Amino acid sequence: MVDPRVSIIDERMRDIRKVIAVSSGKGGVGKSLIASILGLTLAKKGYKVGLFDLDFTSPSTHIILGIEGVQPKEDKGIIPPKVHGLEYMSIVYYSRDQATPLRGADVSNALIELLSITKWGKLDFLVLDMPPGIGDATLDLIRLIKKAEFLIVTTPSQLAFETVKKLASLLNGLRVPIVGVVENMKMNQSETIRQQTQKLGLTYLSGIPYDPNIEKTIGKTNRLLDTRFAKKVEQIVPSL
Amino acid sequence: MHEWALAEAVIAAAAEAAEKERLKEITEVWIKVGELQQVELDILEFALSQLKTDKFKNAKFKIATAKAELQCRVCGHKWVFNKETLDKDAAEAIHFVPEVAHTYIKCPKCGSPDFEIIEGRGVWLESIKGAK
């Protein structure tokens, strides 16, 4: 018995120029916010962009972007709706934003299903909001999307950066490209994470200061792009 | 109509398998469809007939269905998926992504959403036959 879905994923990814997986070793470092704002920023610059929320058990990009009342269209597959200039895909279309408790094998299955039936068409960038860690979604992504490049998010905490080391070591071992590291929630001018990132041979893409006002802009895309946070995310674009 | 996307996957997987077996022509393709995904078999068959390439010119598609069997990981109870117990929206959501069954279905005995889909999830390519 063969799972036929895996055989069509390359075809579904064919017209996507770059796949950027926004990932981290630990949760709560700001991946979803960075993935959402990165997607919006790229779209605003005129690129064709898709955003796919792969955090199936805790999806949040739809809340950040204030997306509701839209559904994919069916046309020999599913076509993600265009919202705020982004072709947007999330499991919430099907879970109706209710709790979806999934074990690892279910996460894999849902990921393979959505990758095999979603028709993105031509994109410059597909931004993936990954679940934290080096579990099923990360391993499946490495296995199934050969062109994926990883953008790693950390905080200034050594606890977060220790998990960056593990993620980077996994990716390096498998020769998966790493775009670089973003340090989020910086509380001071410390250069420690920059130095440690460079010591790993990785590019330090941006240091984003902690912004207590960002919470007020959740769900309001125009205001999100006006934040200092968004300006710092914009610094990542030339490295993509 | 996302049966078309699944049919494309079946054709691609069967072509890959034929390549591995060095088959010049494929004569039979055996497909198993689990009832959890509620695939419309006539659409799947039609899509397969439209999507087949030269290698599949004389191929017959044999589709078997499998009941979707679920087992609770908490109390061990086993039961068979029944679409009629769900509202239309929930059934449709499961049709697209069978894993969201964990959102809409609970163990009928203990109420847990922590169950395993033992059999009958979605579309599988069982085997192919052909000529070298």
mmCIF file of C-alpha atoms in Angstrom, chain A residues 7-116:
data_model
loop_
_atom_site.group_PDB
_atom_site.id
_atom_site.type_symbol
_atom_site.label_atom_id
_atom_site.label_comp_id
_atom_site.label_asym_id
_atom_site.label_seq_id
_atom_site.Cartn_x
_atom_site.Cartn_y
_atom_site.Cartn_z
ATOM 1 C CA SER A 7 3.574 11.828 -4.908
ATOM 2 C CA ILE A 8 1.762 15.035 -5.855
ATOM 3 C CA ILE A 9 3.338 17.452 -3.361
ATOM 4 C CA ASP A 10 6.300 18.374 -5.617
ATOM 5 C CA GLU A 11 3.815 19.270 -8.334
ATOM 6 C CA ARG A 12 1.826 21.467 -5.912
ATOM 7 C CA MET A 13 5.040 23.303 -4.938
ATOM 8 C CA ARG A 14 6.347 23.605 -8.497
ATOM 9 C CA ASP A 15 5.414 27.229 -9.132
ATOM 10 C CA ILE A 16 6.501 28.529 -5.739
ATOM 11 C CA ARG A 17 9.849 30.284 -5.915
ATOM 12 C CA LYS A 18 10.747 30.244 -2.207
ATOM 13 C CA VAL A 19 9.317 28.455 0.805
ATOM 14 C CA ILE A 20 10.246 30.102 4.102
ATOM 15 C CA ALA A 21 9.518 28.071 7.234
ATOM 16 C CA VAL A 22 9.345 30.388 10.240
ATOM 17 C CA SER A 23 10.352 28.080 13.060
ATOM 18 C CA SER A 24 11.816 27.879 16.541
ATOM 19 C CA GLY A 25 13.026 25.407 19.102
ATOM 20 C CA LYS A 26 10.641 26.680 21.764
ATOM 21 C CA GLY A 27 7.109 28.050 21.752
ATOM 22 C CA GLY A 28 6.109 31.598 22.649
ATOM 23 C CA VAL A 29 8.975 33.350 20.862
ATOM 24 C CA GLY A 30 6.783 35.196 18.335
ATOM 25 C CA LYS A 31 6.908 32.964 15.250
ATOM 26 C CA SER A 32 3.290 33.523 14.264
ATOM 27 C CA LEU A 33 3.549 37.294 14.566
ATOM 28 C CA ILE A 34 6.792 37.351 12.570
ATOM 29 C CA ALA A 35 5.400 34.964 9.909
ATOM 30 C CA SER A 36 2.220 37.061 9.571
ATOM 31 C CA ILE A 37 4.022 40.398 9.365
ATOM 32 C CA LEU A 38 6.663 38.992 7.034
ATOM 33 C CA GLY A 39 3.871 37.767 4.735
ATOM 34 C CA LEU A 40 2.099 41.142 4.807
ATOM 35 C CA THR A 41 5.373 43.016 4.231
ATOM 36 C CA LEU A 42 6.294 40.892 1.208
ATOM 37 C CA ALA A 43 2.793 41.286 -0.242
ATOM 38 C CA LYS A 44 2.972 45.048 0.263
ATOM 39 C CA LYS A 45 6.226 45.093 -1.680
ATOM 40 C CA GLY A 46 4.375 43.575 -4.623
ATOM 41 C CA TYR A 47 5.375 39.928 -4.277
ATOM 42 C CA LYS A 48 2.878 37.114 -4.684
ATOM 43 C CA VAL A 49 2.726 35.576 -1.233
ATOM 44 C CA GLY A 50 1.051 32.641 0.456
ATOM 45 C CA LEU A 51 0.825 32.161 4.211
ATOM 46 C CA PHE A 52 0.162 28.678 5.560
ATOM 47 C CA ASP A 53 -0.425 28.167 9.277
ATOM 48 C CA LEU A 54 1.055 24.774 10.089
ATOM 49 C CA ASP A 55 0.538 25.034 13.820
ATOM 50 C CA PHE A 56 -2.511 22.786 13.592
ATOM 51 C CA THR A 57 -3.206 22.386 17.290
ATOM 52 C CA SER A 58 -2.657 26.054 18.186
ATOM 53 C CA PRO A 59 -3.247 28.106 15.035
ATOM 54 C CA SER A 60 -3.079 31.855 15.605
ATOM 55 C CA THR A 61 -2.174 33.679 12.369
ATOM 56 C CA HIS A 62 -5.890 34.086 11.540
ATOM 57 C CA ILE A 63 -6.294 36.003 14.814
ATOM 58 C CA ILE A 64 -3.211 38.147 14.183
ATOM 59 C CA LEU A 65 -4.485 39.017 10.701
ATOM 60 C CA GLY A 66 -8.136 39.372 11.742
ATOM 61 C CA ILE A 67 -9.245 36.776 9.221
ATOM 62 C CA GLU A 68 -12.778 35.462 9.514
ATOM 63 C CA GLY A 69 -15.722 34.649 7.297
ATOM 64 C CA VAL A 70 -13.638 33.320 4.392
ATOM 65 C CA GLN A 71 -13.278 29.787 3.064
ATOM 66 C CA PRO A 72 -11.139 28.218 0.326
ATOM 67 C CA LYS A 73 -12.743 27.662 -3.066
ATOM 68 C CA GLU A 74 -12.991 24.197 -4.554
ATOM 69 C CA ASP A 75 -11.665 23.772 -8.053
ATOM 70 C CA LYS A 76 -10.102 20.375 -8.670
ATOM 71 C CA GLY A 77 -8.424 20.881 -5.311
ATOM 72 C CA ILE A 78 -8.698 23.750 -2.872
ATOM 73 C CA ILE A 79 -7.732 27.337 -3.655
ATOM 74 C CA PRO A 80 -6.799 29.463 -0.630
ATOM 75 C CA PRO A 81 -8.707 32.751 -0.391
ATOM 76 C CA LYS A 82 -6.778 35.987 -0.830
ATOM 77 C CA VAL A 83 -6.917 38.068 2.328
ATOM 78 C CA HIS A 84 -4.936 41.300 2.917
ATOM 79 C CA GLY A 85 -2.965 40.474 -0.232
ATOM 80 C CA LEU A 86 -2.016 37.009 1.062
ATOM 81 C CA GLU A 87 -3.197 33.646 -0.170
ATOM 82 C CA TYR A 88 -4.071 32.328 3.230
ATOM 83 C CA MET A 89 -4.400 28.710 4.349
ATOM 84 C CA SER A 90 -5.133 27.344 7.794
ATOM 85 C CA ILE A 91 -6.750 24.315 9.416
ATOM 86 C CA VAL A 92 -9.224 26.704 11.069
ATOM 87 C CA TYR A 93 -11.282 26.644 7.857
ATOM 88 C CA TYR A 94 -12.076 23.050 8.754
ATOM 89 C CA SER A 95 -11.861 23.007 12.545
ATOM 90 C CA ARG A 96 -14.089 26.103 12.719
ATOM 91 C CA ASP A 97 -11.571 27.416 15.238
ATOM 92 C CA GLN A 98 -12.533 24.779 17.787
ATOM 93 C CA ALA A 99 -10.066 22.649 19.788
ATOM 94 C CA THR A 100 -8.421 20.061 17.539
ATOM 95 C CA PRO A 101 -6.365 17.685 19.685
ATOM 96 C CA LEU A 102 -3.959 15.849 17.373
ATOM 97 C CA ARG A 103 -1.264 13.300 18.029
ATOM 98 C CA GLY A 104 1.905 13.230 15.945
ATOM 99 C CA ALA A 105 0.623 10.833 13.286
ATOM 100 C CA ASP A 106 -2.514 12.960 12.870
ATOM 101 C CA VAL A 107 -0.404 16.119 12.481
ATOM 102 C CA SER A 108 1.553 14.370 9.714
ATOM 103 C CA ASN A 109 -1.593 13.185 8.000
ATOM 104 C CA ALA A 110 -3.268 16.601 8.098
ATOM 105 C CA LEU A 111 -0.078 18.222 6.789
ATOM 106 C CA ILE A 112 0.234 15.759 3.897
ATOM 107 C CA GLU A 113 -3.465 16.131 3.091
ATOM 108 C CA LEU A 114 -3.339 19.921 2.926
ATOM 109 C CA LEU A 115 -0.064 19.965 0.983
ATOM 110 C CA SER A 116 -1.491 17.538 -1.560
#
